[in-house]
Coordinates of C-alpha atoms in Angstrom, one line a residue:
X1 CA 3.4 -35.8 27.6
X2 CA 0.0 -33.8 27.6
X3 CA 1.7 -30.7 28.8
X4 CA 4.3 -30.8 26.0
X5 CA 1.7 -31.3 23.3
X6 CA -0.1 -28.5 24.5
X7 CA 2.8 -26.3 24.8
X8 CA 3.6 -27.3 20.5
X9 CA 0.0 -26.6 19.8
X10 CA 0.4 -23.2 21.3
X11 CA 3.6 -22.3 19.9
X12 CA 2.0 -23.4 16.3
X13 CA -0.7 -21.2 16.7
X14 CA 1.4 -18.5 17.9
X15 CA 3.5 -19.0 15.2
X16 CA 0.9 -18.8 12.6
X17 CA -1.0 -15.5 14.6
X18 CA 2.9 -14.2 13.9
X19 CA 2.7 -14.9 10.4
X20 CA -0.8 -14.0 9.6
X21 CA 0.1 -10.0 11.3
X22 CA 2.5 -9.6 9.1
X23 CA 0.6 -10.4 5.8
X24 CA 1.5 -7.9 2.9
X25 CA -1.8 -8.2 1.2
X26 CA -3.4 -5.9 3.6
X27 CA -2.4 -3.1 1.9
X28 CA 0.3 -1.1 3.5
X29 CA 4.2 -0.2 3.1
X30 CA 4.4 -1.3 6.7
X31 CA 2.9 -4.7 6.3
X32 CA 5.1 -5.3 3.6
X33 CA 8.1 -4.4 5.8
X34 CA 6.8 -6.5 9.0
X35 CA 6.7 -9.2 6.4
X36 CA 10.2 -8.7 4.8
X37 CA 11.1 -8.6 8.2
X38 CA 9.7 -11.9 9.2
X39 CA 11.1 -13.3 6.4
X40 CA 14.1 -12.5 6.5
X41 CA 15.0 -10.8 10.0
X42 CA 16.2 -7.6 8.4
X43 CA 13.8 -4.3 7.2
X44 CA 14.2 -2.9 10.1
X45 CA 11.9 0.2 11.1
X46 CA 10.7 1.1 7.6
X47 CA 10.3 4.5 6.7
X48 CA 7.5 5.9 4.9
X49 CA 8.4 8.0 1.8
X50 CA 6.5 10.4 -0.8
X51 CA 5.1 10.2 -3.7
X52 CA 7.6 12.4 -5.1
X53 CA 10.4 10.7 -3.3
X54 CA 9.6 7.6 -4.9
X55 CA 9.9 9.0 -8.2
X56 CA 13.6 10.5 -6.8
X57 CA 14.2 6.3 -5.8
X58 CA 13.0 5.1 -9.1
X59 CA 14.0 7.6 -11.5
X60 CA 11.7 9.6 -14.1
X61 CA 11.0 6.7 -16.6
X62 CA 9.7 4.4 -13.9
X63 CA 8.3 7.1 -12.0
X64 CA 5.7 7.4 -14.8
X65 CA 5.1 4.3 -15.1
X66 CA 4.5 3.1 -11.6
X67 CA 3.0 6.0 -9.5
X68 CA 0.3 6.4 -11.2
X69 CA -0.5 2.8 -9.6
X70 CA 0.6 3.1 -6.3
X71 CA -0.7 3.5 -3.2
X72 CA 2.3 4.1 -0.3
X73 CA 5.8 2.7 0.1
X74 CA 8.6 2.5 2.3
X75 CA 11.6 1.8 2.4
X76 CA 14.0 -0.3 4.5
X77 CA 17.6 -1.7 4.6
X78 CA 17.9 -5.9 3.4
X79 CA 21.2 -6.8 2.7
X80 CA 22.7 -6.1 -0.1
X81 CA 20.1 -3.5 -0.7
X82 CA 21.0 0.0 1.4
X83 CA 17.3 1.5 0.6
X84 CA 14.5 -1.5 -0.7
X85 CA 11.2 -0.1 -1.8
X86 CA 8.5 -1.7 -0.6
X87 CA 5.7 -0.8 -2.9
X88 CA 1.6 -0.8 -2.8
X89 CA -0.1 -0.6 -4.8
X90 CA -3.7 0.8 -5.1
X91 CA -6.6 -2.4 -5.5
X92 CA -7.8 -1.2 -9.0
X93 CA -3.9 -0.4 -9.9
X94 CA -2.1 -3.4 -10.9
X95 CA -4.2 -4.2 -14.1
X96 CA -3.9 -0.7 -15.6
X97 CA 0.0 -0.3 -14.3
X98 CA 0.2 -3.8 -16.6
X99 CA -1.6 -2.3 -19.6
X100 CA 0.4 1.0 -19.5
X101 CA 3.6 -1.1 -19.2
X102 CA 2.8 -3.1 -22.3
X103 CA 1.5 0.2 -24.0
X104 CA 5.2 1.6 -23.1
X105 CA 6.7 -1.0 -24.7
X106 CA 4.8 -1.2 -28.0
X107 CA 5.8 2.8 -28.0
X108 CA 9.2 1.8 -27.4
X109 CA 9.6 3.6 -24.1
X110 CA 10.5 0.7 -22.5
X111 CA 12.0 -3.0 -23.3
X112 CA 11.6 -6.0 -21.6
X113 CA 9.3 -6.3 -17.8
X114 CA 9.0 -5.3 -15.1
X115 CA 12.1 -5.2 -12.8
X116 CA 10.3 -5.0 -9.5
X117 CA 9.5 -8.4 -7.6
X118 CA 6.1 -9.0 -7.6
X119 CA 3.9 -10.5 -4.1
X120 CA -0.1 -10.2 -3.8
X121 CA -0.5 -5.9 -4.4
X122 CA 2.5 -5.0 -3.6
X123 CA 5.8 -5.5 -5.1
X124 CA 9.8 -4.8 -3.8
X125 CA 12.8 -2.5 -6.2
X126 CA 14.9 -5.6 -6.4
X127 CA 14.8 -8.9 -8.0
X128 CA 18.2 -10.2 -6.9
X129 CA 17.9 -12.5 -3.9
X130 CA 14.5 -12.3 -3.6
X131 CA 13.6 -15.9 -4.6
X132 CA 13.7 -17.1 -1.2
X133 CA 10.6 -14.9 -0.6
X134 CA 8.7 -16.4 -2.7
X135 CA 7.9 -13.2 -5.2
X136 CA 7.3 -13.6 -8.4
X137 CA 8.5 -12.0 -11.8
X138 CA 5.8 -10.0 -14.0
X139 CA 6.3 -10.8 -17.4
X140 CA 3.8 -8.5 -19.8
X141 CA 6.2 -9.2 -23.4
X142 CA 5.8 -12.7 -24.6
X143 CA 6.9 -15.7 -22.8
X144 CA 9.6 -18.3 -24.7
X145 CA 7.9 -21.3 -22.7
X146 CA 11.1 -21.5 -20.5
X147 CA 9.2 -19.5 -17.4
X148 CA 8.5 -21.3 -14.6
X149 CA 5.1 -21.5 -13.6
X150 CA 3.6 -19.3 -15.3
X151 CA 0.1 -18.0 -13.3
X152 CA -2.4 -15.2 -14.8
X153 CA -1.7 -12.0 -14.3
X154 CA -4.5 -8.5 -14.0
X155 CA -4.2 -7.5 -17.3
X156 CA -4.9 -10.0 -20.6
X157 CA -1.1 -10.7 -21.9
X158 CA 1.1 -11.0 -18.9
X159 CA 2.0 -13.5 -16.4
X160 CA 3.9 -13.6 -12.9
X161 CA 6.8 -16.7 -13.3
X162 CA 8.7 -17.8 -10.1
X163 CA 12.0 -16.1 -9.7
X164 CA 14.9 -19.0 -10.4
X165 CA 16.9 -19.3 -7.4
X166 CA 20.5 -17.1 -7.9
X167 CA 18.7 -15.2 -10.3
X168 CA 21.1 -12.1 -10.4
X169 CA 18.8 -8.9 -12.3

């Protein structure tokens, strides 16, 4: 009886040492992929990409938009998504990346949020199945009240919502 509650106490901590390695917040593309990975099992081997290959991924309207913000990124293969960005971005980035995107709204550049799914500093190019991680939504136009949990965001004016499971984007 001992020895099998000291073999569960290992495997918990273990478990949680497992968890903690692959914590996103740290900073890089390749946290965020050993994280996606233990998540989900998939994002395998991510590969590092440019600066200008990221605005090749994203296209020249997001490029803008987001680059200016970001660290590093990756990308990997998660089903049903061939090439997932896995996006960082810089510390003092995510407020101003949040004011420019409501400035790019107000000058009609843009409509609606952002369509990136949003962790702690660092954010993946799909929303659609990505409830079961746990990311969040960032909402910078106004809010109807029908959000879900609506937390604080960086900048004064948006708010990260939980994604709604089956949420197709």
């Amino acid at each position: 009886m001992r020895l099998g509650l000291i073999l569960a106490i290992t495997a918990l901590v273990v478990g949680a040492s497992a968890c903690g390695a692959a914590d996103p917040t740290t900073g890089s593309a390749a946290d965020v992929g050993a994280w996606v990975r233990a998540k989900t099992g998939e994002c395998e081997a991510p590969r590092a990409a440019t600066i200008e290959e990221f605005a090749d991924f994203v296209g020249p309207l997001r490029a803008k938009l987001y680059a200016p913000y970001v660290s590093e990124w990756a990308t990997c293969e998660v089903v049903p998504y061939k090439k997932l960005g896995l996006v960082v971005f810089r510390r003092d980035g995510l407020a101003a990346f949040q004011e420019g995107w409501k400035a790019s709204v107000a000058a009609g550049e843009v409509h609606g949020d952002p369509d990136f799914a949003f962790g702690e500093g660092f954010a993946l190019s799909a929303t659609t199945g990505l409830e079961r991680l746990g990311l969040r939504y960032l909402r910078c136009t106004p809010v109807d009240g029908t959000e879900l949990s609506p937390e604080p965001a960086e900048a004064p004016g948006c708010v990260y919502t939980a994604m709604p499971r089956g949420h197709d984007h």
